[in-house]
Coordinates of C-alpha atoms in Angstrom, one line a residue:
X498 CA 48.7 -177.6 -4.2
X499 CA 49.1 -178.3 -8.1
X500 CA 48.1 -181.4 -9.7
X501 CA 48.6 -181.1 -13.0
X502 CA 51.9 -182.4 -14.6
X503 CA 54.9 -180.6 -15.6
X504 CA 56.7 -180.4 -19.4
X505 CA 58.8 -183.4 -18.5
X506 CA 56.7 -185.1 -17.2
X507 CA 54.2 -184.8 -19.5
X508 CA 57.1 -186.2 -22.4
X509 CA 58.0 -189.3 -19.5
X510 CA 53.9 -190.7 -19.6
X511 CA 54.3 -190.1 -23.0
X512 CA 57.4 -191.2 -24.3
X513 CA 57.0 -194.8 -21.7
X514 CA 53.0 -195.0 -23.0
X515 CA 54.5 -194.9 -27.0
X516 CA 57.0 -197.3 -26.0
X517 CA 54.6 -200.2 -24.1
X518 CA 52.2 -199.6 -27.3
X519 CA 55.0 -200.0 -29.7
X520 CA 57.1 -202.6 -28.1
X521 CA 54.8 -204.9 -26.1
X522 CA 51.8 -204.8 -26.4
X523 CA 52.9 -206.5 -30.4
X524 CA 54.4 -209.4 -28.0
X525 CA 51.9 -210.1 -26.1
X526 CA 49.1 -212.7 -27.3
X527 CA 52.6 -214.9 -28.0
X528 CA 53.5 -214.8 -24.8
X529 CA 49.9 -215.2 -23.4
X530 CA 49.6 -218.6 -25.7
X531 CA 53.5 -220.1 -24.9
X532 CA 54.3 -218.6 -21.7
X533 CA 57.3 -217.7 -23.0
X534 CA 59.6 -214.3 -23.6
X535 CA 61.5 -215.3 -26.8
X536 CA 65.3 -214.4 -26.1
X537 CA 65.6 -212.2 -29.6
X538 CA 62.1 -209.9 -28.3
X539 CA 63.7 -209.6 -24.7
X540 CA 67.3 -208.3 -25.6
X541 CA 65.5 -206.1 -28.3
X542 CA 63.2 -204.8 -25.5
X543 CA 65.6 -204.4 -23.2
X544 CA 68.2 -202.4 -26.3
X545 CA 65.2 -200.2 -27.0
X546 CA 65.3 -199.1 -23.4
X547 CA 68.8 -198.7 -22.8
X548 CA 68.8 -196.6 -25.9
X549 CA 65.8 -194.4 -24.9
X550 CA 67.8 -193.7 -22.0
X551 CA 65.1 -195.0 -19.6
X552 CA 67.1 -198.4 -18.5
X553 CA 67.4 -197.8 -14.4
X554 CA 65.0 -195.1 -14.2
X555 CA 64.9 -195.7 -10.4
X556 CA 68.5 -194.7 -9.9
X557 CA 70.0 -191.4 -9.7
X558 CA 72.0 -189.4 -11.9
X559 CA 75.2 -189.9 -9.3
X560 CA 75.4 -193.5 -10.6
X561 CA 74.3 -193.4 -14.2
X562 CA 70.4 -193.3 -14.2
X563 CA 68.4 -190.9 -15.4
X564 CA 67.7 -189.4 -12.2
X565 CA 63.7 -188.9 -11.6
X566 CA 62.1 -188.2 -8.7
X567 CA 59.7 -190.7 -7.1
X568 CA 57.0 -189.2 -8.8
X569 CA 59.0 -189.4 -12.1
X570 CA 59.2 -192.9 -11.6
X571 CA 55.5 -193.8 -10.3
X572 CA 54.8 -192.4 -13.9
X573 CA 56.9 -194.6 -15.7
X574 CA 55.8 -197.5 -13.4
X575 CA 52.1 -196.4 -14.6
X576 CA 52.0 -196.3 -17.8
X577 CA 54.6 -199.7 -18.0
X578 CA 51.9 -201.2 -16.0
X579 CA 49.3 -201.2 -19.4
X580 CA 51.8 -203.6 -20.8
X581 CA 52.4 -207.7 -20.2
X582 CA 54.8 -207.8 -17.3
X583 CA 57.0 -210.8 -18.7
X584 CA 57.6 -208.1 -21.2
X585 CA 58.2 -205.1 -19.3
X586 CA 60.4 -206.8 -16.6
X587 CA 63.3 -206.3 -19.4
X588 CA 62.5 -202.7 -19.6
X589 CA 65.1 -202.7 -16.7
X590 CA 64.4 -201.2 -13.1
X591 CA 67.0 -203.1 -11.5
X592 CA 66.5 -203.5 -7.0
X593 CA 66.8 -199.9 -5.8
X594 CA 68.7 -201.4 -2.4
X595 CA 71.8 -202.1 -4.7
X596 CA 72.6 -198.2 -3.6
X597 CA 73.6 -199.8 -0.5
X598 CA 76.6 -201.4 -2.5
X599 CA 79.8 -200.5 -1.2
X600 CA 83.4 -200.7 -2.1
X601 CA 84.1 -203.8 -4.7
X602 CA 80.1 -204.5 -4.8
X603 CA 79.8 -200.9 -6.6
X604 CA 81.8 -202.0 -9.8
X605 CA 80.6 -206.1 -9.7
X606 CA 76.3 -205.2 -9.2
X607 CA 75.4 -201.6 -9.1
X608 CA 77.3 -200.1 -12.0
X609 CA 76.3 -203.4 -14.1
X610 CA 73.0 -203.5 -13.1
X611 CA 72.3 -199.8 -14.0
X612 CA 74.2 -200.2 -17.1
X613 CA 72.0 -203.3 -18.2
X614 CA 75.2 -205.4 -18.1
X615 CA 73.7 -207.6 -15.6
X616 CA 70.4 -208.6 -14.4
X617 CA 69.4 -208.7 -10.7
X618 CA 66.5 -210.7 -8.4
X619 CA 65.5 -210.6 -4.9
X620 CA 64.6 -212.9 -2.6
X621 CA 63.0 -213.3 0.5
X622 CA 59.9 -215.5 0.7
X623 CA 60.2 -219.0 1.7
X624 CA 57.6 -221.8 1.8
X625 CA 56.7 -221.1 5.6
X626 CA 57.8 -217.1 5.9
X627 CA 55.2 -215.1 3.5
X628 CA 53.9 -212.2 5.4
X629 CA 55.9 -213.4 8.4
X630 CA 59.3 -212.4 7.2
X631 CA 61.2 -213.3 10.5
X632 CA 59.8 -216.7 10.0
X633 CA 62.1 -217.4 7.6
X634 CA 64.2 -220.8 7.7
X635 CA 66.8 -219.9 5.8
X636 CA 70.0 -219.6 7.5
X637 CA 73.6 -218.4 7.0
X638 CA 76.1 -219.5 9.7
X639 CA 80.3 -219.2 10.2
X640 CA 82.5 -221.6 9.1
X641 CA 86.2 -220.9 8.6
X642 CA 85.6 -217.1 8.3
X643 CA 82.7 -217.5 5.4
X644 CA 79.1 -217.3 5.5
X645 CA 77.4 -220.9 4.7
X646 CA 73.9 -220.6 3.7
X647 CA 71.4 -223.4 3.6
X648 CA 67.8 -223.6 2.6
X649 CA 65.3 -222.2 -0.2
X650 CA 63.3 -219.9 -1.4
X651 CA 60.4 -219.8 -3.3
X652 CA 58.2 -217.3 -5.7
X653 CA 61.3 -215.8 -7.0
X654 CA 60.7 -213.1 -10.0
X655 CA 63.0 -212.8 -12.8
X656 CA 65.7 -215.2 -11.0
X657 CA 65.8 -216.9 -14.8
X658 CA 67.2 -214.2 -15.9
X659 CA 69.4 -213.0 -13.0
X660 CA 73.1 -213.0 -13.2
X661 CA 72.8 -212.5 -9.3
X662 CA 70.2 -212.8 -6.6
X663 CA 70.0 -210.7 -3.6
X664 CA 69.0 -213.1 -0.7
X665 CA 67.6 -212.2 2.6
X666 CA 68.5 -215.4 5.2
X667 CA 69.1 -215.6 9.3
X668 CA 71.8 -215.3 10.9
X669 CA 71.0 -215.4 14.2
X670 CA 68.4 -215.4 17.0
X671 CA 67.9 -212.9 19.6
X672 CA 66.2 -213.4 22.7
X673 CA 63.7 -210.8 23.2
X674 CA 60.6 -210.5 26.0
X675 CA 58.5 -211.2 23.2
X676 CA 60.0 -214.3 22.6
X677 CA 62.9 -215.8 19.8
X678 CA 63.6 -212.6 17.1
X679 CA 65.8 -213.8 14.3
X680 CA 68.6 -211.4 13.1
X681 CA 68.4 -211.1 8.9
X682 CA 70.9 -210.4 6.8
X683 CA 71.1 -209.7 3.2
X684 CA 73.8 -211.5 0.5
X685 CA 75.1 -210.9 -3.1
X686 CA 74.9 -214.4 -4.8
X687 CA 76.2 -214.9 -8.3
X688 CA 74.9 -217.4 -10.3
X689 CA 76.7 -220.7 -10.3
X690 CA 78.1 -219.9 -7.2
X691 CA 78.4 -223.8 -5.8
X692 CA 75.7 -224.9 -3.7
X693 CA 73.3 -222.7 -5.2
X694 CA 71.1 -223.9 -7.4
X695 CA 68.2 -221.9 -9.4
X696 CA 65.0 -224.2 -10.4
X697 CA 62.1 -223.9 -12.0
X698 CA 58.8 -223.0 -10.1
X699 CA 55.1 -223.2 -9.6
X700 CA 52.7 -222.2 -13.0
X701 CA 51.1 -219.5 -12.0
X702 CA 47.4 -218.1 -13.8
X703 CA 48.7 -214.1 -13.0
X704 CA 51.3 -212.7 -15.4
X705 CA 52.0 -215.4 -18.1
X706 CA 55.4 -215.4 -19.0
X707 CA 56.7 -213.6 -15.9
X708 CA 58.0 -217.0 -13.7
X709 CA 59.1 -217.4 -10.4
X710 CA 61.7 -219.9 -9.5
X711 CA 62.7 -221.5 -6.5
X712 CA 66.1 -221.3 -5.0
X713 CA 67.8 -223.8 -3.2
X714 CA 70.9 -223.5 -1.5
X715 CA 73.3 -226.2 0.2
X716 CA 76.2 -225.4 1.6
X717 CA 76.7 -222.5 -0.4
X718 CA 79.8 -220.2 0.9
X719 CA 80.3 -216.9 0.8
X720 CA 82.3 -214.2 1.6
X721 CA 81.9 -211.2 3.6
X722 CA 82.0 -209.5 0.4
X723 CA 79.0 -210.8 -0.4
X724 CA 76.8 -208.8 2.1
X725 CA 74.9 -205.9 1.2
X726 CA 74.6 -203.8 3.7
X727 CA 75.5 -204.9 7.5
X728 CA 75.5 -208.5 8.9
X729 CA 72.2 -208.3 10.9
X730 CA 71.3 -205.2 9.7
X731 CA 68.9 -207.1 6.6
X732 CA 65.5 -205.2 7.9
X733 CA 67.3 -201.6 7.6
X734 CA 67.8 -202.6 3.6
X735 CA 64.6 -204.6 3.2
X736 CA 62.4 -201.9 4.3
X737 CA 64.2 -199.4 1.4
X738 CA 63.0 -201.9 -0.9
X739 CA 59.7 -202.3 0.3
X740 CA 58.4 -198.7 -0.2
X741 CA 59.4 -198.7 -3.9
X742 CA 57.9 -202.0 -4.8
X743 CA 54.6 -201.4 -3.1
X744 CA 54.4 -198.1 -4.6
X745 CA 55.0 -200.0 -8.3
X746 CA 52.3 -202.3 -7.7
X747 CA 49.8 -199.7 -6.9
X748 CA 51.3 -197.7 -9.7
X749 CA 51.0 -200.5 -12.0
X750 CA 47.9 -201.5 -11.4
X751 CA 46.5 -198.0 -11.9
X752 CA 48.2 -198.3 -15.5
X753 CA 46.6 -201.5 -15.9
X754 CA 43.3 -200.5 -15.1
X755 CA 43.0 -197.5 -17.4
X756 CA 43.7 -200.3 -19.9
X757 CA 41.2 -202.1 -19.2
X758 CA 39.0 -199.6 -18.7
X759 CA 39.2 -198.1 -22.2
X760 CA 38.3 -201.6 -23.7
X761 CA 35.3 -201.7 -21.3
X762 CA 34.3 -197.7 -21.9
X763 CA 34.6 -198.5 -26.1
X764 CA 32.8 -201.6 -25.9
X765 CA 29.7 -200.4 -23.4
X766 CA 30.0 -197.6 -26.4
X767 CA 29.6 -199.7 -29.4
X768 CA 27.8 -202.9 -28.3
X769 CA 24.3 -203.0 -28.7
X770 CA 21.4 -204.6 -27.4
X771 CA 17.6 -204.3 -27.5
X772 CA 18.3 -201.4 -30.1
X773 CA 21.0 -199.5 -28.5
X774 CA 24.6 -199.3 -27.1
X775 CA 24.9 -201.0 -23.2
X776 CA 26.5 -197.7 -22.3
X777 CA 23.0 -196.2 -22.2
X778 CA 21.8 -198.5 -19.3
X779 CA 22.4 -197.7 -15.8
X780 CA 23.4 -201.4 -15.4
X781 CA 26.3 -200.5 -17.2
X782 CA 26.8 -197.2 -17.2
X783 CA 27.1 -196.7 -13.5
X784 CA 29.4 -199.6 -13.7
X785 CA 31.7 -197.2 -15.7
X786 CA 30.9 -194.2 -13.8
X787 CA 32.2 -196.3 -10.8
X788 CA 35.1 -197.6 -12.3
X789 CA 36.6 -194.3 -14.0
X790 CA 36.1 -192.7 -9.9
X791 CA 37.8 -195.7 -8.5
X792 CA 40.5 -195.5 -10.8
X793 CA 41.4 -191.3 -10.5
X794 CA 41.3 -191.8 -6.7
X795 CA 43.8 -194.7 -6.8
X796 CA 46.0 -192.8 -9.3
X797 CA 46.4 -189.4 -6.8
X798 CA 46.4 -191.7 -3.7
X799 CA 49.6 -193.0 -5.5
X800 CA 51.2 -190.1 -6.9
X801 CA 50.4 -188.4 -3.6
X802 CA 52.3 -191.2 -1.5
X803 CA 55.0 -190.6 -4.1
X804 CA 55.2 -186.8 -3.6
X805 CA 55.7 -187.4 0.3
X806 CA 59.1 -189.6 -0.2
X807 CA 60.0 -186.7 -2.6
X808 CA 59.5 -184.0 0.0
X809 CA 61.4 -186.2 2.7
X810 CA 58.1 -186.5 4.7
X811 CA 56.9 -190.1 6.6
X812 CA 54.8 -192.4 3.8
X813 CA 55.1 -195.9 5.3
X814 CA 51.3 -195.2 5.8
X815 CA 50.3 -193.7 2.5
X816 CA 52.1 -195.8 0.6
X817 CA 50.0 -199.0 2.2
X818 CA 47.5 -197.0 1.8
X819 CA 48.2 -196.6 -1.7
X820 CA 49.3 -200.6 -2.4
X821 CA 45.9 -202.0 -0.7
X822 CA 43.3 -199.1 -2.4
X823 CA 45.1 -199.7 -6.2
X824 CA 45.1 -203.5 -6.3
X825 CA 41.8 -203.8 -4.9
X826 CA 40.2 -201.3 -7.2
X827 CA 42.3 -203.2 -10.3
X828 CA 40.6 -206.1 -8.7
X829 CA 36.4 -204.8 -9.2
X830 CA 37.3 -202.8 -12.5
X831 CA 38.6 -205.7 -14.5
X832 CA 35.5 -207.9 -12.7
X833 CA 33.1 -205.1 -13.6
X834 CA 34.9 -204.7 -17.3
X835 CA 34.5 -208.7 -17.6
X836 CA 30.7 -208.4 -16.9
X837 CA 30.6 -205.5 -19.2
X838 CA 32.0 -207.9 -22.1
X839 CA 29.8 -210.7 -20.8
X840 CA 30.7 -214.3 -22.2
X841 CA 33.0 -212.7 -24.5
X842 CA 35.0 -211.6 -21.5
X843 CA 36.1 -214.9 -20.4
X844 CA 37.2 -215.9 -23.9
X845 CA 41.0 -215.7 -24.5
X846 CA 40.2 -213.5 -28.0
X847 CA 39.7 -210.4 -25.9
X848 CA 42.3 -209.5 -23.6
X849 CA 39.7 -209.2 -20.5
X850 CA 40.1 -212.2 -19.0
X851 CA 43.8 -211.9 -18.8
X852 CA 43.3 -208.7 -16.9
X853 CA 40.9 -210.6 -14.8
X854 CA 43.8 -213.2 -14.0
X855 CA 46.4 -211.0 -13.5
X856 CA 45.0 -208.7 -11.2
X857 CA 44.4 -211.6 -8.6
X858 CA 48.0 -211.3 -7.4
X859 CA 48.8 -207.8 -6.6
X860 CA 46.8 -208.0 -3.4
X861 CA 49.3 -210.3 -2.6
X862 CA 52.4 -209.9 -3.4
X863 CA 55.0 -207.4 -2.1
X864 CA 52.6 -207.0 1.0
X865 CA 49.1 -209.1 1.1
X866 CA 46.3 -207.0 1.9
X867 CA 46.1 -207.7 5.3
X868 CA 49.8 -207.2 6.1
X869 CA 48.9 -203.4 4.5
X870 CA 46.0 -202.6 6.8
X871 CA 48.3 -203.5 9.5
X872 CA 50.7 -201.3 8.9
X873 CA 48.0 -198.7 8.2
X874 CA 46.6 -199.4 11.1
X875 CA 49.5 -199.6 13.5
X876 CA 50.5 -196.3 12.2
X877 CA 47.5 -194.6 13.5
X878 CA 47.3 -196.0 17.0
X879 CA 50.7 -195.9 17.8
X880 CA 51.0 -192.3 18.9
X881 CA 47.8 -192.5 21.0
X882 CA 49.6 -195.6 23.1
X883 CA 47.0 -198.2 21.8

């Protein structure tokens, strides 16, 4: 059992941690007061990265990415969360379920995704199928040997900058002792393919600058070249794409909270009151104590659940296990690093409260809480029969 960090690994954190100080954090109190990613500072970004050789780090050598192993990657996802995420998005870690591309679909989304050439978005929740996935409404039906989707989608990341969406819909209903069980099936759609329209959507307080859209489609046609992976067979790809994204938000919000946590440990060190620093107090002290333990635990929770995929071993639990623990720590350290920073905290010259907002959503998206001690749970009774 080692736990220290190779060579390489050492120059990834390191390299990725130089290039969030360098290149975003510079962006970010712009972004924070428009909401906006100026289109100059996004292509530079995203230049920067491509030059690096870090664009597609999630992809392997076989189809032009660099090739790291899951671990390699949670890394990267780490230190890239300590940056604004409107800003790192263009850093480029395109779907990972575009490796299910086949024939034409290789040369028109993977290879141009990986490359940088184009920009991809997924999506999947709909205004009355969050956590309930199968509830979607969203259907794709034959007509004249084409698919015809109809219906939306909503809380769509990065789709304003998508060249193409990869969209999960229906496509049929089994009948099942459990009751109705619709069949899912997963599409390539290009952008200003007719009948599919991408809109603005809600204003969210988490992530400023990183939008969702909606999608709305109407009679939009497609081909079956347009279907990634099997008709039916959307839950096989789905789940691929699952573990990576819930082992980014735990990984990110590690990375995040180290952040915060160094402005909290620096300013318990340096502010003073009743004729010395806070830090001396147990009242804030034990805070800090309690955040730095927090923080380590979450950070080899998520490496571990890393190294499992890497060794081919089961992780559907640890990585839950990992999702839930990270986002709910992010979640106390940034409360207890506002309280640290008192009134200044909530004021919009510190970066504290921002931390504060944007760690709201990561116990919700890519898997709420709950859905995570489900599967957690599940995963322990089911061999006993229970």
């Amino acid at each position: 059992m080692h736990f220290g960090l190779t060579d390489e690994q050492e120059m990834i954190v390191s390299t990725v941690r130089s290039f969030v100080e360098n290149e975003i954090y510079p962006h970010e109190t712009l972004v924070e007061r428009t909401g906006e990613v100026p289109a100059e500072i996004a292509q530079e970004i995203k230049q920067k990265c491509i030059d690096l050789g870090f664009y597609a780090s999630n992809f392997p050598e076989s189809v032009g990415g660099p090739g790291l192993s899951h671990v390699d990657f949670a890394l990267v996802e780490r230190e890239l969360g300590r940056g604004s995420m409107a800003l790192t998005h263009f850093f480029g870690r395109p779907q990972n379920i575009l490796m299910a591309c086949k024939g034409d679909q290789i040369d028109k989304y993977l290879m141009p995704a990986v490359r940088g050439e184009k920009m991809d978005a997924l999506a999947m929740t709909e205004p009355d199928a969050g956590s309930d996935v199968r509830g979607m409404k969203c259907t794709a039906t034959r007509e004249g040997g084409d698919w015809v989707i109809n219906g939306s989608k909503h809380f769509i990341s990065g789709a304003e900058h998508a060249d193409f969406v990869i969209v999960f819909v229906a496509t049929g209903v089994d009948e099942t002792p459990r009751g109705p069980k619709k069949r899912i099936t997963c599409f390539l759609v290009d952008r200003g393919t007719p009948g599919f329209e991408i809109a603005r959507g809600y204003n969210s307080v988490s992530h400023r600058g990183y939008k969702n859209s909606i999608l709305y489609f109407d009679n939009c046609r497609l081909s079956d070249a347009q279907v990634l992976g099997d008709v039916d067979g959307g839950f096989d790809v789905m789940n691929e794409w699952l573990y990576a994204t819930r082992i980014t938000v735990a990984t990110n919000s590690v990375g995040r909270a180290r952040r915060v946590f160094d402005h909290a440990l620096s300013y318990a060190a340096e502010r003073k009151q009743f004729g010395q620093p806070i830090g001396k107090f147990q009242g804030v002290s034990f805070q800090i104590a309690d955040m730095i333990t927090e923080i380590d635990a979450a950070d080899l929770l998520t490496l571990s659940a890393a190294w499992r995929l890497d060794q081919g071993l089961p992780a559907n639990r640890e990585i839950a296990s990992a999702k839930v623990y990270a986002s709910e720590m992010l979640a106390r350290v940034t409360d207890r690093a506002l309280q640290i920073h008192g009134g200044m905290g909530l004021m919009d010259e510190l970066p504290i409260e921002r931390f504060w907002r944007d760690a709201r959503v990561e116990r919700i998206w890519d898997g709420t809480s709950e859905i995570q001690r489900h599967i957690i749970s599940r995963d322990l009774f089911r061999p006993l029969g229970a």
